[in-house]
PDB file of C-alpha atoms in Angstrom:
ATOM      1  CA  MET A   1      32.357 -47.820   6.465  1.00  0.00           C
ATOM      2  CA  SER A   2      29.924 -47.661   3.572  1.00  0.00           C
ATOM      3  CA  ASN A   3      30.628 -46.344   0.105  1.00  0.00           C
ATOM      4  CA  LEU A   4      28.790 -43.140   0.856  1.00  0.00           C
ATOM      5  CA  ALA A   5      31.187 -40.602   2.139  1.00  0.00           C
ATOM      6  CA  LYS A   6      29.868 -38.376   4.846  1.00  0.00           C
ATOM      7  CA  LYS A   7      29.569 -34.836   3.586  1.00  0.00           C
ATOM      8  CA  ALA A   8      30.487 -31.920   5.762  1.00  0.00           C
ATOM      9  CA  PRO A   9      27.707 -29.492   6.399  1.00  0.00           C
ATOM     10  CA  PRO A  10      27.889 -26.476   4.095  1.00  0.00           C
ATOM     11  CA  SER A  11      29.935 -23.794   5.611  1.00  0.00           C
ATOM     12  CA  ARG A  12      28.192 -20.566   6.532  1.00  0.00           C
ATOM     13  CA  SER A  13      29.738 -17.519   5.068  1.00  0.00           C
ATOM     14  CA  LYS A  14      30.225 -14.737   7.414  1.00  0.00           C
ATOM     15  CA  THR A  15      28.129 -11.807   6.529  1.00  0.00           C
ATOM     16  CA  THR A  16      29.344  -8.293   6.944  1.00  0.00           C
ATOM     17  CA  PRO A  17      27.089  -5.766   8.631  1.00  0.00           C
ATOM     18  CA  SER A  18      24.911  -3.790   6.370  1.00  0.00           C
ATOM     19  CA  ALA A  19      26.026  -0.363   5.182  1.00  0.00           C
ATOM     20  CA  ALA A  20      23.708   1.305   7.791  1.00  0.00           C
ATOM     21  CA  THR A  21      25.284   1.777  11.163  1.00  0.00           C
ATOM     22  CA  HIS A  22      23.562   1.076  14.428  1.00  0.00           C
ATOM     23  CA  HIS A  23      22.670   4.736  14.852  1.00  0.00           C
ATOM     24  CA  GLU A  24      20.983   5.033  11.457  1.00  0.00           C
ATOM     25  CA  ARG A  25      18.604   2.093  12.036  1.00  0.00           C
ATOM     26  CA  LYS A  26      15.142   2.546  13.381  1.00  0.00           C
ATOM     27  CA  PRO A  27      14.140   0.442  16.426  1.00  0.00           C
ATOM     28  CA  ALA A  28      11.965  -2.503  15.460  1.00  0.00           C
ATOM     29  CA  LEU A  29       9.052  -1.201  17.560  1.00  0.00           C
ATOM     30  CA  SER A  30       9.126   2.102  15.628  1.00  0.00           C
ATOM     31  CA  ILE A  31       9.067   0.230  12.299  1.00  0.00           C
ATOM     32  CA  ILE A  32       6.037  -1.858  13.406  1.00  0.00           C
ATOM     33  CA  LYS A  33       4.113   1.199  14.487  1.00  0.00           C
ATOM     34  CA  ASP A  34       4.826   2.878  11.147  1.00  0.00           C
ATOM     35  CA  ILE A  35       3.475  -0.167   9.319  1.00  0.00           C
ATOM     36  CA  GLN A  36       0.364  -0.288  11.507  1.00  0.00           C
ATOM     37  CA  ARG A  37      -0.367   3.384  10.831  1.00  0.00           C
ATOM     38  CA  GLN A  38       0.017   2.830   7.104  1.00  0.00           C
ATOM     39  CA  SER A  39      -2.242  -0.215   7.079  1.00  0.00           C
ATOM     40  CA  ARG A  40      -5.007   1.136   9.292  1.00  0.00           C
ATOM     41  CA  ARG A  41      -8.113   1.894   7.231  1.00  0.00           C
ATOM     42  CA  GLN A  42      -9.995   5.118   7.814  1.00  0.00           C
ATOM     43  CA  TYR A  43     -13.727   4.770   7.155  1.00  0.00           C
ATOM     44  CA  THR A  44     -15.811   7.799   6.245  1.00  0.00           C
ATOM     45  CA  ALA A  45     -19.120   8.474   8.052  1.00  0.00           C
ATOM     46  CA  GLU A  46     -20.997   7.392   4.924  1.00  0.00           C
ATOM     47  CA  GLU A  47     -19.166   4.104   4.773  1.00  0.00           C
ATOM     48  CA  LYS A  48     -19.867   3.442   8.460  1.00  0.00           C
ATOM     49  CA  ILE A  49     -23.563   4.137   7.957  1.00  0.00           C
ATOM     50  CA  ARG A  50     -23.704   1.927   4.883  1.00  0.00           C
ATOM     51  CA  ILE A  51     -22.039  -0.980   6.688  1.00  0.00           C
ATOM     52  CA  VAL A  52     -24.230  -0.636   9.796  1.00  0.00           C
ATOM     53  CA  LEU A  53     -27.460  -0.410   7.698  1.00  0.00           C
ATOM     54  CA  GLU A  54     -26.345  -3.461   5.713  1.00  0.00           C
ATOM     55  CA  GLY A  55     -25.943  -5.390   8.987  1.00  0.00           C
ATOM     56  CA  LEU A  56     -29.348  -4.225  10.282  1.00  0.00           C
ATOM     57  CA  GLN A  57     -31.049  -5.505   7.099  1.00  0.00           C
ATOM     58  CA  GLY A  58     -30.037  -9.023   8.050  1.00  0.00           C
ATOM     59  CA  GLU A  59     -29.472 -10.412   4.613  1.00  0.00           C
ATOM     60  CA  GLN A  60     -25.884 -11.324   5.496  1.00  0.00           C
ATOM     61  CA  SER A  61     -24.360 -12.195   8.849  1.00  0.00           C
ATOM     62  CA  ILE A  62     -22.409  -9.449  10.624  1.00  0.00           C
ATOM     63  CA  ALA A  63     -19.338 -11.759  10.435  1.00  0.00           C
ATOM     64  CA  GLU A  64     -19.657 -12.000   6.638  1.00  0.00           C
ATOM     65  CA  ILE A  65     -20.055  -8.278   6.265  1.00  0.00           C
ATOM     66  CA  CYS A  66     -17.075  -7.538   8.487  1.00  0.00           C
ATOM     67  CA  ARG A  67     -14.924 -10.075   6.676  1.00  0.00           C
ATOM     68  CA  ARG A  68     -15.812  -8.542   3.359  1.00  0.00           C
ATOM     69  CA  GLU A  69     -15.062  -5.008   4.593  1.00  0.00           C
ATOM     70  CA  GLY A  70     -11.856  -6.034   6.455  1.00  0.00           C
ATOM     71  CA  LEU A  71     -13.418  -4.899   9.722  1.00  0.00           C
ATOM     72  CA  ASN A  72     -13.301  -6.348  13.231  1.00  0.00           C
ATOM     73  CA  THR A  73     -16.764  -7.220  14.521  1.00  0.00           C
ATOM     74  CA  ASN A  74     -16.118  -5.206  17.685  1.00  0.00           C
ATOM     75  CA  ILE A  75     -15.777  -2.086  15.557  1.00  0.00           C
ATOM     76  CA  TYR A  76     -19.020  -2.898  13.739  1.00  0.00           C
ATOM     77  CA  TYR A  77     -20.934  -3.215  16.963  1.00  0.00           C
ATOM     78  CA  ARG A  78     -19.411   0.036  18.329  1.00  0.00           C
ATOM     79  CA  TRP A  79     -20.550   1.840  15.092  1.00  0.00           C
ATOM     80  CA  SER A  80     -23.966   0.199  15.370  1.00  0.00           C
ATOM     81  CA  LYS A  81     -24.396   1.364  18.984  1.00  0.00           C
ATOM     82  CA  GLU A  82     -23.320   4.911  18.053  1.00  0.00           C
ATOM     83  CA  PHE A  83     -25.676   4.919  15.070  1.00  0.00           C
ATOM     84  CA  LEU A  84     -28.658   3.744  17.111  1.00  0.00           C
ATOM     85  CA  GLU A  85     -28.004   6.153  19.932  1.00  0.00           C
ATOM     86  CA  ALA A  86     -27.700   9.061  17.535  1.00  0.00           C
ATOM     87  CA  GLY A  87     -31.140   8.252  16.208  1.00  0.00           C
ATOM     88  CA  LYS A  88     -32.889   8.568  19.622  1.00  0.00           C
TER      89      LYS A  88
END
């Protein structure tokens, strides 16, 4: 055998359950939905109009505008359609 002694893998310490009991914890799905609600951005009508008009000007691509605004392109096109239909 070589001079290098084989080291045993580090032992894992047994963790105790957290102070919260099973009944006090929120289900994971509930936590995820809470986070989504908190992170969902609400745009005012003025912001929507500004973003749509900026896209219609054509100085920047729709993708660039949406990236900058943190907006999905599908939402932009929905707003654009609503904006153009309202102007009929």
